[in-house]
Amino acid sequence: STLGGFSSFDDCGIYKINDEKSIIQTLDFFTPIVDDPYLFGQISAANSLSDIYAMGGTPLFALNITAFPSEKISLDVLSEILQGGIDKCNSINVPILGGHTIKDDIPKYGLAVTGLIDNNSIIKNNTAKKGDDIILTKPIGSGIISTAIKKQLAKKSTIQQAIDTMNTLNDKASGIMKKYHVNACTDVTGFGLLGHLNEMCKGSNLSATISYKNVPLIPETEKFANNGIIPGGTKSNLKFLNNVLLFSDSIRESQKLILADAQTSGGLLISCDESDSKKILNELNIKAEFTSKIIGKFKDKEKYNIYCKE
Ligand code: CO
Ligand code: CO
Ligand code: CO
């Protein structure tokens, strides 16, 4: 029977196999966000695995889902994309058992990932509690920086940091989170920080307060956002959320867009009691790759889902 399913918008579908264990299943694929095909394969695989980690599960195996214009682009490029995915999965001993490729004008790649989880340790995205601290485990801005890279505006060091952010698995952060009591978690991807936080708010019937200055950013994100370097998906994310957000007057339009920036393979958004958050944060900041921050709190449901102050 299903424990998750489409009634909530959780990161993975859940299928209970017995009293102890469930299968969790996710699928993600997208068009290239970097020029290097091997790197694209790695990043896309990291992104696809992320939903399993957000739930606190263990990935078991994966299948490729690929579209490729084999008449226009050399098949060597396809091999490099697939090798990127294989190597990313090999790094955590997850075999890719097969998959399917279709001919299409624009390359697309990703994975269907199957994971395993204990029924009593499933971390859902709709079970945050009033008073919880909200932790974010990776900096945001990868959508804005990717757009700047396409326009050849980003510094080499910025490009490297954006790539590192997208190419890093959430396995370490997830492993640390599982050692403590966490009420809810999701990963920050295409809907941006505000979009995924809004899903947690709706599902948990709570509102959240966040502080812009506490949100970790990839360098140069503010500079590019101020100059109007904003992906289309980011603009539509913010527009879509218009009715559920309340910003302090001091928050600029470019800052709103940063908070809504569509992420690829973003960090975990963890909701946990105040008594646990400092311990989790401390261990994340010692053992995980990026600086994690407490960005806000959940509170009783009010008129707006998310209140954002400076
Ligand atoms: Co997700
Ligand atoms: Co997903
Ligand atoms: Co087939």
mmCIF file of N, CA and C in Angstrom, residues 146-274:
data_model
loop_
_atom_site.group_PDB
_atom_site.id
_atom_site.type_symbol
_atom_site.label_atom_id
_atom_site.label_comp_id
_atom_site.label_asym_id
_atom_site.label_seq_id
_atom_site.Cartn_x
_atom_site.Cartn_y
_atom_site.Cartn_z
ATOM 1 N N SER A 146 23.947 30.280 -13.110
ATOM 2 C CA SER A 146 23.942 29.538 -14.384
ATOM 3 C C SER A 146 23.589 30.459 -15.544
ATOM 4 N N THR A 147 22.658 31.374 -15.311
ATOM 5 C CA THR A 147 22.282 32.339 -16.351
ATOM 6 C C THR A 147 23.456 33.281 -16.639
ATOM 7 N N ALA A 148 24.147 33.701 -15.597
ATOM 8 C CA ALA A 148 25.325 34.566 -15.770
ATOM 9 C C ALA A 148 26.438 33.828 -16.520
ATOM 10 N N ILE A 149 26.573 32.520 -16.261
ATOM 11 C CA ILE A 149 27.591 31.718 -16.961
ATOM 12 C C ILE A 149 27.279 31.682 -18.456
ATOM 13 N N LYS A 150 25.989 31.478 -18.797
ATOM 14 C CA LYS A 150 25.587 31.452 -20.218
ATOM 15 C C LYS A 150 25.893 32.777 -20.898
ATOM 16 N N LYS A 151 25.792 33.885 -20.156
ATOM 17 C CA LYS A 151 26.102 35.211 -20.719
ATOM 18 C C LYS A 151 27.582 35.548 -20.557
ATOM 19 N N GLN A 152 28.375 34.589 -20.090
ATOM 20 C CA GLN A 152 29.823 34.746 -19.892
ATOM 21 C C GLN A 152 30.172 35.924 -18.987
ATOM 22 N N LEU A 153 29.401 36.068 -17.904
ATOM 23 C CA LEU A 153 29.616 37.183 -16.977
ATOM 24 C C LEU A 153 30.231 36.752 -15.646
ATOM 25 N N ALA A 154 30.204 35.454 -15.366
ATOM 26 C CA ALA A 154 30.618 34.997 -14.033
ATOM 27 C C ALA A 154 32.129 34.782 -13.956
ATOM 28 N N LYS A 155 32.683 35.125 -12.793
ATOM 29 C CA LYS A 155 34.106 34.875 -12.537
ATOM 30 C C LYS A 155 34.358 33.378 -12.432
ATOM 31 N N LYS A 156 35.590 32.985 -12.719
ATOM 32 C CA LYS A 156 35.969 31.578 -12.634
ATOM 33 C C LYS A 156 35.681 30.975 -11.256
ATOM 34 N N SER A 157 36.018 31.733 -10.206
ATOM 35 C CA SER A 157 35.820 31.211 -8.846
ATOM 36 C C SER A 157 34.326 31.057 -8.524
ATOM 37 N N THR A 158 33.516 31.965 -9.069
ATOM 38 C CA THR A 158 32.065 31.875 -8.862
ATOM 39 C C THR A 158 31.507 30.655 -9.595
ATOM 40 N N ILE A 159 31.958 30.458 -10.829
ATOM 41 C CA ILE A 159 31.507 29.297 -11.620
ATOM 42 C C ILE A 159 31.821 28.018 -10.850
ATOM 43 N N GLN A 160 33.044 27.959 -10.314
ATOM 44 C CA GLN A 160 33.452 26.760 -9.586
ATOM 45 C C GLN A 160 32.576 26.533 -8.357
ATOM 46 N N GLN A 161 32.260 27.611 -7.650
ATOM 47 C CA GLN A 161 31.420 27.448 -6.445
ATOM 48 C C GLN A 161 30.004 27.032 -6.790
ATOM 49 N N ALA A 162 29.467 27.579 -7.888
ATOM 50 C CA ALA A 162 28.112 27.179 -8.304
ATOM 51 C C ALA A 162 28.114 25.701 -8.698
ATOM 52 N N ILE A 163 29.147 25.289 -9.438
ATOM 53 C CA ILE A 163 29.244 23.894 -9.865
ATOM 54 C C ILE A 163 29.406 22.961 -8.666
ATOM 55 N N ASP A 164 30.266 23.340 -7.731
ATOM 56 C CA ASP A 164 30.436 22.521 -6.520
ATOM 57 C C ASP A 164 29.113 22.353 -5.773
ATOM 58 N N THR A 165 28.370 23.441 -5.690
ATOM 59 C CA THR A 165 27.081 23.396 -4.982
ATOM 60 C C THR A 165 26.139 22.391 -5.646
ATOM 61 N N MET A 166 26.034 22.480 -6.971
ATOM 62 C CA MET A 166 25.100 21.611 -7.700
ATOM 63 C C MET A 166 25.590 20.165 -7.770
ATOM 64 N N ASN A 167 26.900 19.997 -7.761
ATOM 65 C CA ASN A 167 27.489 18.674 -8.006
ATOM 66 C C ASN A 167 27.714 17.868 -6.713
ATOM 67 N N THR A 168 27.386 18.468 -5.577
ATOM 68 C CA THR A 168 27.605 17.781 -4.301
ATOM 69 C C THR A 168 26.323 17.072 -3.865
ATOM 70 N N LEU A 169 26.443 15.792 -3.551
ATOM 71 C CA LEU A 169 25.307 15.008 -3.072
ATOM 72 C C LEU A 169 24.848 15.519 -1.703
ATOM 73 N N ASN A 170 23.577 15.312 -1.416
ATOM 74 C CA ASN A 170 23.064 15.636 -0.075
ATOM 75 C C ASN A 170 23.206 14.461 0.888
ATOM 76 N N ASP A 171 24.074 13.495 0.549
ATOM 77 C CA ASP A 171 24.170 12.294 1.400
ATOM 78 C C ASP A 171 24.736 12.584 2.790
ATOM 79 N N LYS A 172 25.771 13.434 2.864
ATOM 80 C CA LYS A 172 26.358 13.739 4.181
ATOM 81 C C LYS A 172 25.353 14.480 5.060
ATOM 82 N N ALA A 173 24.736 15.521 4.492
ATOM 83 C CA ALA A 173 23.756 16.311 5.253
ATOM 84 C C ALA A 173 22.615 15.409 5.726
ATOM 85 N N SER A 174 22.171 14.502 4.847
ATOM 86 C CA SER A 174 21.076 13.593 5.193
ATOM 87 C C SER A 174 21.492 12.642 6.312
ATOM 88 N N GLY A 175 22.704 12.120 6.228
ATOM 89 C CA GLY A 175 23.211 11.206 7.245
ATOM 90 C C GLY A 175 23.281 11.874 8.615
ATOM 91 N N ILE A 176 23.675 13.138 8.638
ATOM 92 C CA ILE A 176 23.741 13.878 9.896
ATOM 93 C C ILE A 176 22.330 14.125 10.434
ATOM 94 N N MET A 177 21.449 14.564 9.548
ATOM 95 C CA MET A 177 20.056 14.826 9.953
ATOM 96 C C MET A 177 19.427 13.594 10.588
ATOM 97 N N LYS A 178 19.717 12.410 10.038
ATOM 98 C CA LYS A 178 19.102 11.167 10.525
ATOM 99 C C LYS A 178 19.554 10.779 11.933
ATOM 100 N N LYS A 179 20.697 11.326 12.358
ATOM 101 C CA LYS A 179 21.184 11.007 13.703
ATOM 102 C C LYS A 179 20.409 11.736 14.795
ATOM 103 N N TYR A 180 19.640 12.750 14.396
ATOM 104 C CA TYR A 180 18.901 13.563 15.372
ATOM 105 C C TYR A 180 17.407 13.402 15.128
ATOM 106 N N HIS A 181 16.609 14.083 15.954
ATOM 107 C CA HIS A 181 15.172 14.082 15.704
ATOM 108 C C HIS A 181 14.807 15.289 14.848
ATOM 109 N N VAL A 182 14.352 14.996 13.642
ATOM 110 C CA VAL A 182 13.987 16.045 12.702
ATOM 111 C C VAL A 182 12.498 15.894 12.400
ATOM 112 N N ASN A 183 11.752 17.002 12.378
ATOM 113 C CA ASN A 183 10.304 16.886 12.149
ATOM 114 C C ASN A 183 9.923 16.810 10.679
ATOM 115 N N ALA A 184 10.651 17.521 9.815
ATOM 116 C CA ALA A 184 10.312 17.532 8.382
ATOM 117 C C ALA A 184 11.539 17.926 7.577
ATOM 118 N N CYS A 185 11.541 17.541 6.305
ATOM 119 C CA CYS A 185 12.643 17.934 5.414
ATOM 120 C C CYS A 185 12.169 17.882 3.972
ATOM 121 N N THR A 186 12.748 18.753 3.154
ATOM 122 C CA THR A 186 12.599 18.654 1.709
ATOM 123 C C THR A 186 13.909 19.132 1.098
ATOM 124 N N ASP A 187 14.061 18.998 -0.233
ATOM 125 C CA ASP A 187 15.245 19.549 -0.879
ATOM 126 C C ASP A 187 14.843 20.742 -1.742
ATOM 127 N N VAL A 188 15.758 21.689 -1.880
ATOM 128 C CA VAL A 188 15.475 22.918 -2.621
ATOM 129 C C VAL A 188 15.881 22.707 -4.080
ATOM 130 N N THR A 189 14.878 22.660 -4.965
ATOM 131 C CA THR A 189 15.175 22.467 -6.396
ATOM 132 C C THR A 189 14.401 23.509 -7.212
ATOM 133 N N GLY A 190 13.689 23.082 -8.231
ATOM 134 C CA GLY A 190 13.131 23.993 -9.237
ATOM 135 C C GLY A 190 12.197 25.090 -8.751
ATOM 136 N N PHE A 191 11.477 24.870 -7.651
ATOM 137 C CA PHE A 191 10.561 25.914 -7.168
ATOM 138 C C PHE A 191 11.273 26.961 -6.319
ATOM 139 N N GLY A 192 12.565 26.761 -6.075
ATOM 140 C CA GLY A 192 13.326 27.724 -5.300
ATOM 141 C C GLY A 192 13.070 27.584 -3.801
ATOM 142 N N LEU A 193 13.858 28.302 -3.009
ATOM 143 C CA LEU A 193 13.721 28.230 -1.548
ATOM 144 C C LEU A 193 12.292 28.561 -1.117
ATOM 145 N N LEU A 194 11.733 29.659 -1.658
ATOM 146 C CA LEU A 194 10.384 30.063 -1.232
ATOM 147 C C LEU A 194 9.341 29.035 -1.655
ATOM 148 N N GLY A 195 9.485 28.482 -2.848
ATOM 149 C CA GLY A 195 8.505 27.513 -3.348
ATOM 150 C C GLY A 195 8.486 26.240 -2.524
ATOM 151 N N HIS A 196 9.665 25.730 -2.196
ATOM 152 C CA HIS A 196 9.722 24.487 -1.421
ATOM 153 C C HIS A 196 9.336 24.733 0.041
ATOM 154 N N LEU A 197 9.709 25.903 0.568
ATOM 155 C CA LEU A 197 9.283 26.244 1.931
ATOM 156 C C LEU A 197 7.761 26.395 1.986
ATOM 157 N N ASN A 198 7.197 26.968 0.916
ATOM 158 C CA ASN A 198 5.739 27.107 0.852
ATOM 159 C C ASN A 198 5.048 25.744 0.884
ATOM 160 N N GLU A 199 5.626 24.749 0.206
ATOM 161 C CA GLU A 199 5.055 23.392 0.252
ATOM 162 C C GLU A 199 5.067 22.855 1.682
ATOM 163 N N MET A 200 6.161 23.109 2.406
ATOM 164 C CA MET A 200 6.230 22.663 3.809
ATOM 165 C C MET A 200 5.162 23.368 4.645
ATOM 166 N N CYS A 201 4.992 24.668 4.412
ATOM 167 C CA CYS A 201 3.993 25.443 5.158
ATOM 168 C C CYS A 201 2.591 24.905 4.896
ATOM 169 N N LYS A 202 2.249 24.752 3.618
ATOM 170 C CA LYS A 202 0.904 24.284 3.253
ATOM 171 C C LYS A 202 0.639 22.909 3.846
ATOM 172 N N GLY A 203 1.607 21.994 3.633
ATOM 173 C CA GLY A 203 1.435 20.625 4.100
ATOM 174 C C GLY A 203 1.339 20.524 5.612
ATOM 175 N N SER A 204 2.067 21.390 6.300
ATOM 176 C CA SER A 204 2.114 21.325 7.770
ATOM 177 C C SER A 204 1.079 22.240 8.414
ATOM 178 N N ASN A 205 0.341 22.994 7.588
ATOM 179 C CA ASN A 205 -0.636 23.977 8.066
ATOM 180 C C ASN A 205 -0.007 24.982 9.044
ATOM 181 N N LEU A 206 1.138 25.507 8.655
ATOM 182 C CA LEU A 206 1.867 26.494 9.454
ATOM 183 C C LEU A 206 2.300 27.647 8.557
ATOM 184 N N SER A 207 2.748 28.722 9.176
ATOM 185 C CA SER A 207 3.424 29.795 8.446
ATOM 186 C C SER A 207 4.895 29.784 8.850
ATOM 187 N N ALA A 208 5.720 30.425 8.039
ATOM 188 C CA ALA A 208 7.153 30.496 8.351
ATOM 189 C C ALA A 208 7.604 31.948 8.312
ATOM 190 N N THR A 209 8.572 32.265 9.166
ATOM 191 C CA THR A 209 9.236 33.567 9.113
ATOM 192 C C THR A 209 10.687 33.313 8.753
ATOM 193 N N ILE A 210 11.188 33.970 7.729
ATOM 194 C CA ILE A 210 12.600 33.824 7.395
ATOM 195 C C ILE A 210 13.273 35.188 7.333
ATOM 196 N N SER A 211 14.592 35.155 7.504
ATOM 197 C CA SER A 211 15.368 36.381 7.478
ATOM 198 C C SER A 211 16.314 36.331 6.278
ATOM 199 N N TYR A 212 16.163 37.299 5.372
ATOM 200 C CA TYR A 212 16.976 37.297 4.140
ATOM 201 C C TYR A 212 18.467 37.229 4.445
ATOM 202 N N LYS A 213 18.903 38.009 5.437
ATOM 203 C CA LYS A 213 20.351 38.101 5.690
ATOM 204 C C LYS A 213 20.942 36.790 6.204
ATOM 205 N N ASN A 214 20.090 35.885 6.679
ATOM 206 C CA ASN A 214 20.601 34.591 7.154
ATOM 207 C C ASN A 214 20.647 33.520 6.065
ATOM 208 N N VAL A 215 20.155 33.836 4.879
ATOM 209 C CA VAL A 215 20.139 32.835 3.803
ATOM 210 C C VAL A 215 21.505 32.823 3.108
ATOM 211 N N PRO A 216 22.197 31.668 3.125
ATOM 212 C CA PRO A 216 23.518 31.614 2.474
ATOM 213 C C PRO A 216 23.392 31.728 0.945
ATOM 214 N N LEU A 217 24.274 32.545 0.349
ATOM 215 C CA LEU A 217 24.230 32.778 -1.103
ATOM 216 C C LEU A 217 25.559 32.398 -1.745
ATOM 217 N N ILE A 218 25.490 31.899 -2.977
ATOM 218 C CA ILE A 218 26.699 31.713 -3.781
ATOM 219 C C ILE A 218 27.232 33.110 -4.126
ATOM 220 N N PRO A 219 28.566 33.319 -4.065
ATOM 221 C CA PRO A 219 29.104 34.658 -4.353
ATOM 222 C C PRO A 219 28.582 35.217 -5.688
ATOM 223 N N GLU A 220 28.465 36.522 -5.765
ATOM 224 C CA GLU A 220 28.026 37.252 -6.969
ATOM 225 C C GLU A 220 26.539 37.122 -7.278
ATOM 226 N N THR A 221 25.804 36.308 -6.485
ATOM 227 C CA THR A 221 24.365 36.157 -6.754
ATOM 228 C C THR A 221 23.654 37.511 -6.676
ATOM 229 N N GLU A 222 23.952 38.280 -5.629
ATOM 230 C CA GLU A 222 23.289 39.585 -5.475
ATOM 231 C C GLU A 222 23.656 40.536 -6.602
ATOM 232 N N LYS A 223 24.928 40.519 -6.989
ATOM 233 C CA LYS A 223 25.378 41.414 -8.055
ATOM 234 C C LYS A 223 24.603 41.143 -9.352
ATOM 235 N N PHE A 224 24.522 39.860 -9.727
ATOM 236 C CA PHE A 224 23.825 39.524 -10.972
ATOM 237 C C PHE A 224 22.330 39.808 -10.862
ATOM 238 N N ALA A 225 21.740 39.495 -9.711
ATOM 239 C CA ALA A 225 20.300 39.739 -9.540
ATOM 240 C C ALA A 225 20.006 41.242 -9.654
ATOM 241 N N ASN A 226 20.881 42.065 -9.062
ATOM 242 C CA ASN A 226 20.713 43.527 -9.171
ATOM 243 C C ASN A 226 20.785 44.001 -10.613
ATOM 244 N N ASN A 227 21.561 43.269 -11.429
ATOM 245 C CA ASN A 227 21.705 43.639 -12.835
ATOM 246 C C ASN A 227 20.671 42.951 -13.730
ATOM 247 N N GLY A 228 19.695 42.326 -13.126
ATOM 248 C CA GLY A 228 18.604 41.737 -13.912
ATOM 249 C C GLY A 228 18.929 40.409 -14.567
ATOM 250 N N ILE A 229 19.999 39.749 -14.125
ATOM 251 C CA ILE A 229 20.352 38.429 -14.674
ATOM 252 C C ILE A 229 19.528 37.385 -13.921
ATOM 253 N N ILE A 230 18.315 37.156 -14.390
ATOM 254 C CA ILE A 230 17.371 36.298 -13.670
ATOM 255 C C ILE A 230 16.777 35.287 -14.648
ATOM 256 N N PRO A 231 16.853 33.982 -14.334
ATOM 257 C CA PRO A 231 16.228 33.001 -15.234
ATOM 258 C C PRO A 231 14.703 33.137 -15.246
ATOM 259 N N GLY A 232 14.095 32.754 -16.367
ATOM 260 C CA GLY A 232 12.642 32.831 -16.505
ATOM 261 C C GLY A 232 11.918 32.042 -15.427
ATOM 262 N N GLY A 233 12.458 30.854 -15.109
ATOM 263 C CA GLY A 233 11.829 29.996 -14.101
ATOM 264 C C GLY A 233 11.778 30.646 -12.728
ATOM 265 N N THR A 234 12.797 31.445 -12.428
ATOM 266 C CA THR A 234 12.864 32.147 -11.144
ATOM 267 C C THR A 234 11.787 33.218 -11.068
ATOM 268 N N LYS A 235 11.629 33.967 -12.180
ATOM 269 C CA LYS A 235 10.580 34.996 -12.222
ATOM 270 C C LYS A 235 9.205 34.366 -12.055
ATOM 271 N N SER A 236 8.971 33.247 -12.741
ATOM 272 C CA SER A 236 7.638 32.639 -12.598
ATOM 273 C C SER A 236 7.429 32.028 -11.215
ATOM 274 N N ASN A 237 8.495 31.519 -10.594
ATOM 275 C CA ASN A 237 8.367 31.037 -9.209
ATOM 276 C C ASN A 237 7.825 32.132 -8.299
ATOM 277 N N LEU A 238 8.429 33.332 -8.396
ATOM 278 C CA LEU A 238 8.027 34.432 -7.512
ATOM 279 C C LEU A 238 6.596 34.872 -7.817
ATOM 280 N N LYS A 239 6.280 34.959 -9.092
ATOM 281 C CA LYS A 239 4.940 35.368 -9.516
ATOM 282 C C LYS A 239 3.887 34.400 -8.970
ATOM 283 N N PHE A 240 4.199 33.107 -9.079
ATOM 284 C CA PHE A 240 3.281 32.051 -8.639
ATOM 285 C C PHE A 240 2.970 32.157 -7.148
ATOM 286 N N LEU A 241 3.939 32.638 -6.371
ATOM 287 C CA LEU A 241 3.800 32.666 -4.905
ATOM 288 C C LEU A 241 3.257 34.002 -4.383
ATOM 289 N N ASN A 242 3.014 34.926 -5.304
ATOM 290 C CA ASN A 242 2.630 36.296 -4.957
ATOM 291 C C ASN A 242 1.647 36.411 -3.787
ATOM 292 N N ASN A 243 0.608 35.578 -3.778
ATOM 293 C CA ASN A 243 -0.464 35.709 -2.778
ATOM 294 C C ASN A 243 -0.129 35.117 -1.416
ATOM 295 N N VAL A 244 0.968 34.388 -1.315
ATOM 296 C CA VAL A 244 1.254 33.706 -0.046
ATOM 297 C C VAL A 244 2.483 34.273 0.664
ATOM 298 N N LEU A 245 3.077 35.345 0.097
ATOM 299 C CA LEU A 245 4.302 35.911 0.674
ATOM 300 C C LEU A 245 4.049 37.310 1.186
ATOM 301 N N LEU A 246 4.670 37.633 2.333
ATOM 302 C CA LEU A 246 4.693 39.021 2.783
ATOM 303 C C LEU A 246 6.139 39.413 3.079
ATOM 304 N N PHE A 247 6.629 40.399 2.341
ATOM 305 C CA PHE A 247 8.006 40.867 2.523
ATOM 306 C C PHE A 247 8.020 42.179 3.306
ATOM 307 N N SER A 248 9.038 42.360 4.163
ATOM 308 C CA SER A 248 9.260 43.675 4.770
ATOM 309 C C SER A 248 9.559 44.676 3.669
ATOM 310 N N ASP A 249 9.230 45.946 3.919
ATOM 311 C CA ASP A 249 9.437 46.990 2.907
ATOM 312 C C ASP A 249 10.892 47.109 2.481
ATOM 313 N N SER A 250 11.808 46.744 3.393
ATOM 314 C CA SER A 250 13.235 46.919 3.091
ATOM 315 C C SER A 250 13.770 45.860 2.122
ATOM 316 N N ILE A 251 12.987 44.811 1.826
ATOM 317 C CA ILE A 251 13.451 43.765 0.899
ATOM 318 C C ILE A 251 13.249 44.231 -0.544
ATOM 319 N N ARG A 252 14.349 44.264 -1.286
ATOM 320 C CA ARG A 252 14.294 44.712 -2.675
ATOM 321 C C ARG A 252 13.750 43.611 -3.597
ATOM 322 N N GLU A 253 13.284 44.005 -4.766
ATOM 323 C CA GLU A 253 12.749 43.057 -5.751
ATOM 324 C C GLU A 253 13.800 41.991 -6.109
ATOM 325 N N SER A 254 15.060 42.420 -6.278
ATOM 326 C CA SER A 254 16.113 41.469 -6.645
ATOM 327 C C SER A 254 16.336 40.439 -5.529
ATOM 328 N N GLN A 255 16.140 40.851 -4.283
ATOM 329 C CA GLN A 255 16.291 39.918 -3.158
ATOM 330 C C GLN A 255 15.135 38.913 -3.118
ATOM 331 N N LYS A 256 13.939 39.390 -3.455
ATOM 332 C CA LYS A 256 12.786 38.474 -3.549
ATOM 333 C C LYS A 256 13.063 37.406 -4.606
ATOM 334 N N LEU A 257 13.615 37.865 -5.737
ATOM 335 C CA LEU A 257 13.904 36.925 -6.834
ATOM 336 C C LEU A 257 14.978 35.916 -6.429
ATOM 337 N N ILE A 258 15.970 36.354 -5.666
ATOM 338 C CA ILE A 258 17.005 35.425 -5.190
ATOM 339 C C ILE A 258 16.368 34.325 -4.342
ATOM 340 N N LEU A 259 15.459 34.712 -3.467
ATOM 341 C CA LEU A 259 14.822 33.721 -2.586
ATOM 342 C C LEU A 259 13.943 32.740 -3.379
ATOM 343 N N ALA A 260 13.485 33.182 -4.556
ATOM 344 C CA ALA A 260 12.650 32.306 -5.402
ATOM 345 C C ALA A 260 13.475 31.613 -6.478
ATOM 346 N N ASP A 261 14.791 31.827 -6.499
ATOM 347 C CA ASP A 261 15.625 31.333 -7.601
ATOM 348 C C ASP A 261 15.519 29.811 -7.759
ATOM 349 N N ALA A 262 15.222 29.390 -8.985
ATOM 350 C CA ALA A 262 15.097 27.959 -9.299
ATOM 351 C C ALA A 262 16.458 27.290 -9.153
ATOM 352 N N GLN A 263 16.552 26.334 -8.239
ATOM 353 C CA GLN A 263 17.824 25.676 -7.969
ATOM 354 C C GLN A 263 17.923 24.323 -8.664
ATOM 355 N N THR A 264 19.151 23.953 -9.000
ATOM 356 C CA THR A 264 19.457 22.607 -9.450
ATOM 357 C C THR A 264 20.238 21.937 -8.340
ATOM 358 N N SER A 265 19.764 20.766 -7.890
ATOM 359 C CA SER A 265 20.510 20.017 -6.880
ATOM 360 C C SER A 265 20.871 20.894 -5.675
ATOM 361 N N GLY A 266 19.865 21.599 -5.153
ATOM 362 C CA GLY A 266 20.071 22.469 -4.000
ATOM 363 C C GLY A 266 20.173 21.691 -2.699
ATOM 364 N N GLY A 267 20.246 22.413 -1.603
ATOM 365 C CA GLY A 267 20.450 21.787 -0.292
ATOM 366 C C GLY A 267 19.171 21.267 0.330
ATOM 367 N N LEU A 268 19.320 20.739 1.535
ATOM 368 C CA LEU A 268 18.174 20.272 2.311
ATOM 369 C C LEU A 268 17.626 21.428 3.147
ATOM 370 N N LEU A 269 16.312 21.436 3.280
ATOM 371 C CA LEU A 269 15.608 22.385 4.117
ATOM 372 C C LEU A 269 15.034 21.561 5.273
ATOM 373 N N ILE A 270 15.641 21.732 6.436
ATOM 374 C CA ILE A 270 15.357 20.841 7.571
ATOM 375 C C ILE A 270 14.577 21.602 8.639
ATOM 376 N N SER A 271 13.500 20.986 9.131
ATOM 377 C CA SER A 271 12.700 21.581 10.185
ATOM 378 C C SER A 271 12.843 20.756 11.449
ATOM 379 N N CYS A 272 13.361 21.372 12.518
ATOM 380 C CA CYS A 272 13.561 20.605 13.753
ATOM 381 C C CYS A 272 13.390 21.501 14.967
ATOM 382 N N ASP A 273 13.113 20.860 16.101
ATOM 383 C CA ASP A 273 12.914 21.590 17.342
ATOM 384 C C ASP A 273 14.155 22.421 17.698
ATOM 385 N N GLU A 274 13.888 23.564 18.331
ATOM 386 C CA GLU A 274 14.976 24.453 18.777
ATOM 387 C C GLU A 274 16.033 23.720 19.598
#
